[in-house]
Amino acid sequence: MSWTLTRLLPGAPFPDPEWALPAHAPYPGLLAVGGRLDAATLKAAYTRGIFPWFGPGEPPLWWSPDPRMVLEPGALAVRRSLRQSARRFLVHADFELHVDREFRGVMQECAAPRRDTAETWIVPAVIDAYCGLHAEGLAHSFELWHGGELAAGLYCVALGGMVFGESMFTRVADGSKVLLMALCGFCLRHGLGPIDCQQQTAHLARMGAQPRPRSEFLQTLRQRLTIAGPERWQYDWSQFQHDCAPWL
């Protein structure tokens, strides 16, 4: 059996996400290859439930998997050890919580080699494109600082009432998970969500994310895009402590 991928020209519209390769194909969820990688293209992709994911030396690859992993902010699973870590960060003055203080820096840290692999999809062109979204107020970073240095971070895309989680890193135990708590708390405060987690993984499932059929996800996306998001993305420990009280 053979499958056909759409080859995008720069500026061309994306195909229907339902055209993505099926679950039994070699690359399930792959929709298109090529095209331009910039803020405008990313915005067009996310509004249709499509995201980029490719490696160094590859052309842009665009995906829309079925099912789609989604986290409802209020469904975040917080285990005892994570509660303890959150409380520890709260009481130590050396730990600071910031939003959008160092967006590019968070992306660069997320792109750094990991213990399990030296490969990354967050190539320099990807960082530049998402920084373009950030400049438009459509991408944000949650950051944990320790002693004046960036200790953990996550970044996301936000369009209307929808949030798309991208990547995270940490140098301290549970740092990125506490930031996910902060993001969920922020979403609950402002009526945002669900949070698109894209691919199914056991780690995301343990954090409370669940798979949804792509058709259901796309319907939710269309609805949430009609909602105005917050004018300013700000968050601190006092808001965290209030919004995340049920988990603490």
Short mmCIF file of C-alpha atoms in Angstrom, two decimals:
data_model
loop_
_atom_site.label_atom_id
_atom_site.label_comp_id
_atom_site.label_asym_id
_atom_site.label_seq_id
_atom_site.Cartn_x
_atom_site.Cartn_y
_atom_site.Cartn_z
CA MET A 1 0.00 0.00 0.00
CA SER A 2 1.27 3.49 -0.82
CA TRP A 3 0.46 6.87 0.66
CA THR A 4 0.79 10.38 -0.75
CA LEU A 5 2.12 13.35 1.19
CA THR A 6 1.35 16.95 0.33
CA ARG A 7 4.44 18.90 -0.71
CA LEU A 8 4.00 22.47 0.45
CA LEU A 9 5.24 25.50 -1.41
CA PRO A 10 6.12 28.57 0.67
CA GLY A 11 2.92 30.37 1.57
CA ALA A 12 0.64 27.58 0.30
CA PRO A 13 -2.35 26.61 2.47
CA PHE A 14 -2.19 23.47 4.55
CA PRO A 15 -4.23 20.46 3.46
CA ASP A 16 -7.08 19.06 5.51
CA PRO A 17 -5.66 17.36 8.65
CA GLU A 18 -7.76 14.31 7.81
CA TRP A 19 -5.33 13.69 4.95
CA ALA A 20 -2.55 12.82 7.40
CA LEU A 21 -1.08 9.32 7.18
CA PRO A 22 -3.19 6.77 9.09
CA ALA A 23 -2.20 4.79 12.17
CA HIS A 24 -1.01 1.78 10.13
CA ALA A 25 1.28 3.89 7.89
CA PRO A 26 5.06 4.09 8.47
CA TYR A 27 4.78 7.66 9.83
CA PRO A 28 1.28 7.96 11.32
CA GLY A 29 0.04 11.52 11.54
CA LEU A 30 2.46 12.96 8.98
CA LEU A 31 0.52 15.38 6.76
CA ALA A 32 2.88 17.47 4.64
CA VAL A 33 6.51 18.24 3.88
CA GLY A 34 8.20 21.50 2.96
CA GLY A 35 6.90 25.03 3.01
CA ARG A 36 8.14 28.06 4.90
CA LEU A 37 9.00 27.97 8.60
CA ASP A 38 8.10 31.33 10.12
CA ALA A 39 5.64 32.82 12.60
CA ALA A 40 2.86 33.27 10.04
CA THR A 41 3.12 29.66 8.86
CA LEU A 42 3.18 28.37 12.44
CA LYS A 43 0.05 30.36 13.25
CA ALA A 44 -1.72 28.98 10.18
CA ALA A 45 -0.68 25.46 11.14
CA TYR A 46 -1.77 25.61 14.77
CA THR A 47 -5.17 27.06 13.90
CA ARG A 48 -5.76 23.89 11.85
CA GLY A 49 -4.43 21.45 14.44
CA ILE A 50 -1.09 20.96 12.68
CA PHE A 51 2.41 21.24 14.17
CA PRO A 52 6.01 20.92 12.89
CA TRP A 53 8.39 18.19 13.99
CA PHE A 54 11.56 17.32 12.12
CA GLY A 55 15.25 16.76 12.66
CA PRO A 56 18.46 18.54 11.65
CA GLY A 57 19.00 18.54 7.89
CA GLU A 58 15.37 17.61 7.16
CA PRO A 59 12.78 19.82 5.45
CA PRO A 60 9.87 20.98 7.64
CA LEU A 61 7.56 18.07 8.40
CA TRP A 62 3.98 18.84 9.44
CA TRP A 63 1.89 16.52 11.60
CA SER A 64 -1.70 16.01 12.75
CA PRO A 65 -1.88 12.66 14.59
CA ASP A 66 -5.00 10.70 15.43
CA PRO A 67 -5.67 10.37 18.30
CA ARG A 68 -4.37 13.57 19.87
CA MET A 69 -3.03 13.73 23.45
CA VAL A 70 -4.82 16.45 25.44
CA LEU A 71 -4.55 17.65 29.03
CA GLU A 72 -7.46 19.39 30.72
CA PRO A 73 -5.84 21.85 33.19
CA GLY A 74 -7.98 20.68 36.10
CA ALA A 75 -7.15 17.03 35.42
CA LEU A 76 -3.40 17.40 36.07
CA ALA A 77 -2.23 14.44 38.16
CA VAL A 78 -0.08 15.69 41.04
CA ARG A 79 1.64 12.98 43.05
CA ARG A 80 2.91 13.38 46.59
CA SER A 81 6.54 13.88 45.55
CA LEU A 82 5.51 16.67 43.18
CA ARG A 83 3.50 18.40 45.91
CA GLN A 84 6.56 18.26 48.13
CA SER A 85 8.75 19.77 45.43
CA ALA A 86 6.25 22.58 44.79
CA ARG A 87 6.15 23.42 48.51
CA ARG A 88 9.95 23.40 48.66
CA PHE A 89 10.22 25.90 45.81
CA LEU A 90 7.55 28.09 47.42
CA VAL A 91 9.34 28.49 50.75
CA HIS A 92 12.88 29.07 49.41
CA ALA A 93 13.55 32.68 48.44
CA ASP A 94 16.23 31.57 45.94
CA PHE A 95 13.53 30.10 43.67
CA GLU A 96 11.63 32.55 41.48
CA LEU A 97 8.72 31.93 39.11
CA HIS A 98 8.59 34.07 35.96
CA VAL A 99 6.72 34.14 32.66
CA ASP A 100 8.36 35.29 29.41
CA ARG A 101 11.53 36.53 31.06
CA GLU A 102 13.83 34.51 28.77
CA PHE A 103 11.77 32.83 26.05
CA ARG A 104 14.64 32.19 23.63
CA GLY A 105 16.78 30.90 26.47
CA VAL A 106 14.11 28.37 27.43
CA MET A 107 13.92 27.14 23.83
CA GLN A 108 17.68 26.85 23.61
CA GLU A 109 17.78 24.81 26.81
CA CYS A 110 14.99 22.58 25.50
CA ALA A 111 17.09 22.03 22.36
CA ALA A 112 20.16 20.92 24.32
CA PRO A 113 21.16 17.22 24.12
CA ARG A 114 19.44 14.93 26.63
CA ARG A 115 20.82 11.91 28.42
CA ASP A 116 18.81 9.51 26.25
CA THR A 117 19.50 11.18 22.88
CA ALA A 118 21.74 13.78 21.28
CA GLU A 119 19.14 14.59 18.60
CA THR A 120 16.69 17.46 18.76
CA TRP A 121 13.89 18.78 16.58
CA ILE A 122 14.36 22.29 18.02
CA VAL A 123 16.85 23.41 15.38
CA PRO A 124 17.87 27.11 15.10
CA ALA A 125 15.24 27.80 12.41
CA VAL A 126 12.54 26.44 14.74
CA ILE A 127 13.77 28.65 17.59
CA ASP A 128 13.66 31.73 15.33
CA ALA A 129 10.14 30.92 14.11
CA TYR A 130 8.71 30.41 17.60
CA CYS A 131 10.48 33.54 18.83
CA GLY A 132 8.58 35.32 16.06
CA LEU A 133 5.34 33.98 17.56
CA HIS A 134 6.52 35.10 20.99
CA ALA A 135 7.11 38.62 19.66
CA GLU A 136 3.46 38.65 18.58
CA GLY A 137 2.31 37.53 22.03
CA LEU A 138 1.33 34.07 20.77
CA ALA A 139 4.02 31.96 22.46
CA HIS A 140 5.06 32.03 26.10
CA SER A 141 7.53 30.51 28.53
CA PHE A 142 7.10 29.56 32.18
CA GLU A 143 10.42 29.69 33.97
CA LEU A 144 11.88 28.57 37.30
CA TRP A 145 14.92 30.58 38.35
CA HIS A 146 17.32 29.54 41.12
CA GLY A 147 19.92 31.94 42.45
CA GLY A 148 19.50 34.18 39.42
CA GLU A 149 19.96 31.35 36.90
CA LEU A 150 17.41 29.60 34.70
CA ALA A 151 16.81 26.21 36.34
CA ALA A 152 13.75 24.93 34.46
CA GLY A 153 11.42 26.06 31.72
CA LEU A 154 8.61 25.15 29.41
CA TYR A 155 7.18 26.95 26.41
CA CYS A 156 3.82 26.87 24.72
CA VAL A 157 1.78 28.42 21.94
CA ALA A 158 -1.48 30.17 22.86
CA LEU A 159 -4.18 31.05 20.33
CA GLY A 160 -7.51 32.30 21.63
CA GLY A 161 -8.56 30.00 24.45
CA MET A 162 -6.36 27.11 23.28
CA VAL A 163 -2.89 26.26 24.60
CA PHE A 164 -0.37 24.02 22.82
CA GLY A 165 2.37 22.59 25.03
CA GLU A 166 5.69 22.26 23.23
CA SER A 167 8.74 21.27 25.27
CA MET A 168 10.31 21.60 28.70
CA PHE A 169 13.61 21.13 30.49
CA THR A 170 14.85 21.11 34.07
CA ARG A 171 18.07 21.05 36.05
CA VAL A 172 16.33 20.53 39.40
CA ALA A 173 14.12 17.65 40.50
CA ASP A 174 10.51 18.17 39.39
CA GLY A 175 11.26 21.68 38.11
CA SER A 176 9.48 21.28 34.77
CA LYS A 177 6.56 19.46 36.41
CA VAL A 178 6.05 22.35 38.84
CA LEU A 179 6.03 24.69 35.86
CA LEU A 180 3.36 22.51 34.27
CA MET A 181 1.39 23.00 37.49
CA ALA A 182 1.88 26.74 37.08
CA LEU A 183 0.70 26.64 33.47
CA CYS A 184 -2.39 24.63 34.48
CA GLY A 185 -3.08 27.09 37.29
CA PHE A 186 -2.77 30.00 34.87
CA CYS A 187 -5.14 28.27 32.44
CA LEU A 188 -7.70 27.66 35.18
CA ARG A 189 -7.48 31.30 36.29
CA HIS A 190 -8.10 32.61 32.76
CA GLY A 191 -10.45 29.92 31.43
CA LEU A 192 -7.90 28.56 28.96
CA GLY A 193 -7.48 25.05 27.71
CA PRO A 194 -7.40 22.26 27.02
CA ILE A 195 -3.65 21.95 26.59
CA ASP A 196 -2.66 20.13 23.41
CA CYS A 197 0.16 17.66 24.17
CA GLN A 198 0.33 16.38 20.59
CA GLN A 199 1.79 12.88 20.80
CA GLN A 200 0.82 10.00 23.10
CA THR A 201 3.45 9.11 25.69
CA ALA A 202 3.36 7.20 28.97
CA HIS A 203 4.78 10.24 30.78
CA LEU A 204 1.95 12.49 29.60
CA ALA A 205 -0.60 9.85 30.56
CA ARG A 206 0.83 9.74 34.09
CA MET A 207 0.45 13.53 34.26
CA GLY A 208 -3.26 13.25 33.44
CA ALA A 209 -3.33 13.73 29.66
CA GLN A 210 -5.69 11.54 27.65
CA PRO A 211 -6.02 10.70 23.94
CA ARG A 212 -8.88 12.18 21.95
CA PRO A 213 -9.98 11.39 18.41
CA ARG A 214 -8.58 13.96 16.01
CA SER A 215 -12.07 14.94 14.85
CA GLU A 216 -13.08 15.72 18.44
CA PHE A 217 -9.86 17.63 19.04
CA LEU A 218 -10.35 19.73 15.90
CA GLN A 219 -13.91 20.56 16.89
CA THR A 220 -12.73 21.72 20.33
CA LEU A 221 -9.95 23.71 18.69
CA ARG A 222 -12.36 25.58 16.42
CA GLN A 223 -14.53 26.47 19.40
CA ARG A 224 -11.66 27.61 21.60
CA LEU A 225 -10.12 29.78 18.87
CA THR A 226 -13.17 32.06 19.06
CA ILE A 227 -12.39 32.95 22.69
CA ALA A 228 -10.18 35.92 23.53
CA GLY A 229 -7.11 35.00 25.55
CA PRO A 230 -5.67 37.10 28.39
CA GLU A 231 -4.16 40.44 27.42
CA ARG A 232 -1.09 39.88 29.59
CA TRP A 233 0.69 36.72 30.60
CA GLN A 234 1.90 37.24 34.16
CA TYR A 235 2.25 34.78 37.01
CA ASP A 236 4.00 34.62 40.37
CA TRP A 237 4.22 32.44 43.45
CA SER A 238 1.24 34.11 45.15
CA GLN A 239 -1.01 33.30 42.20
CA PHE A 240 0.48 29.81 41.98
CA GLN A 241 -0.25 29.16 45.65
CA HIS A 242 -3.85 30.32 45.23
CA ASP A 243 -4.63 28.56 41.94
CA CYS A 244 -2.80 25.33 42.76
CA ALA A 245 -4.07 25.06 46.35
CA PRO A 246 -6.11 21.89 45.57
CA TRP A 247 -2.88 20.17 44.49
CA LEU A 248 -0.73 21.45 47.37
#
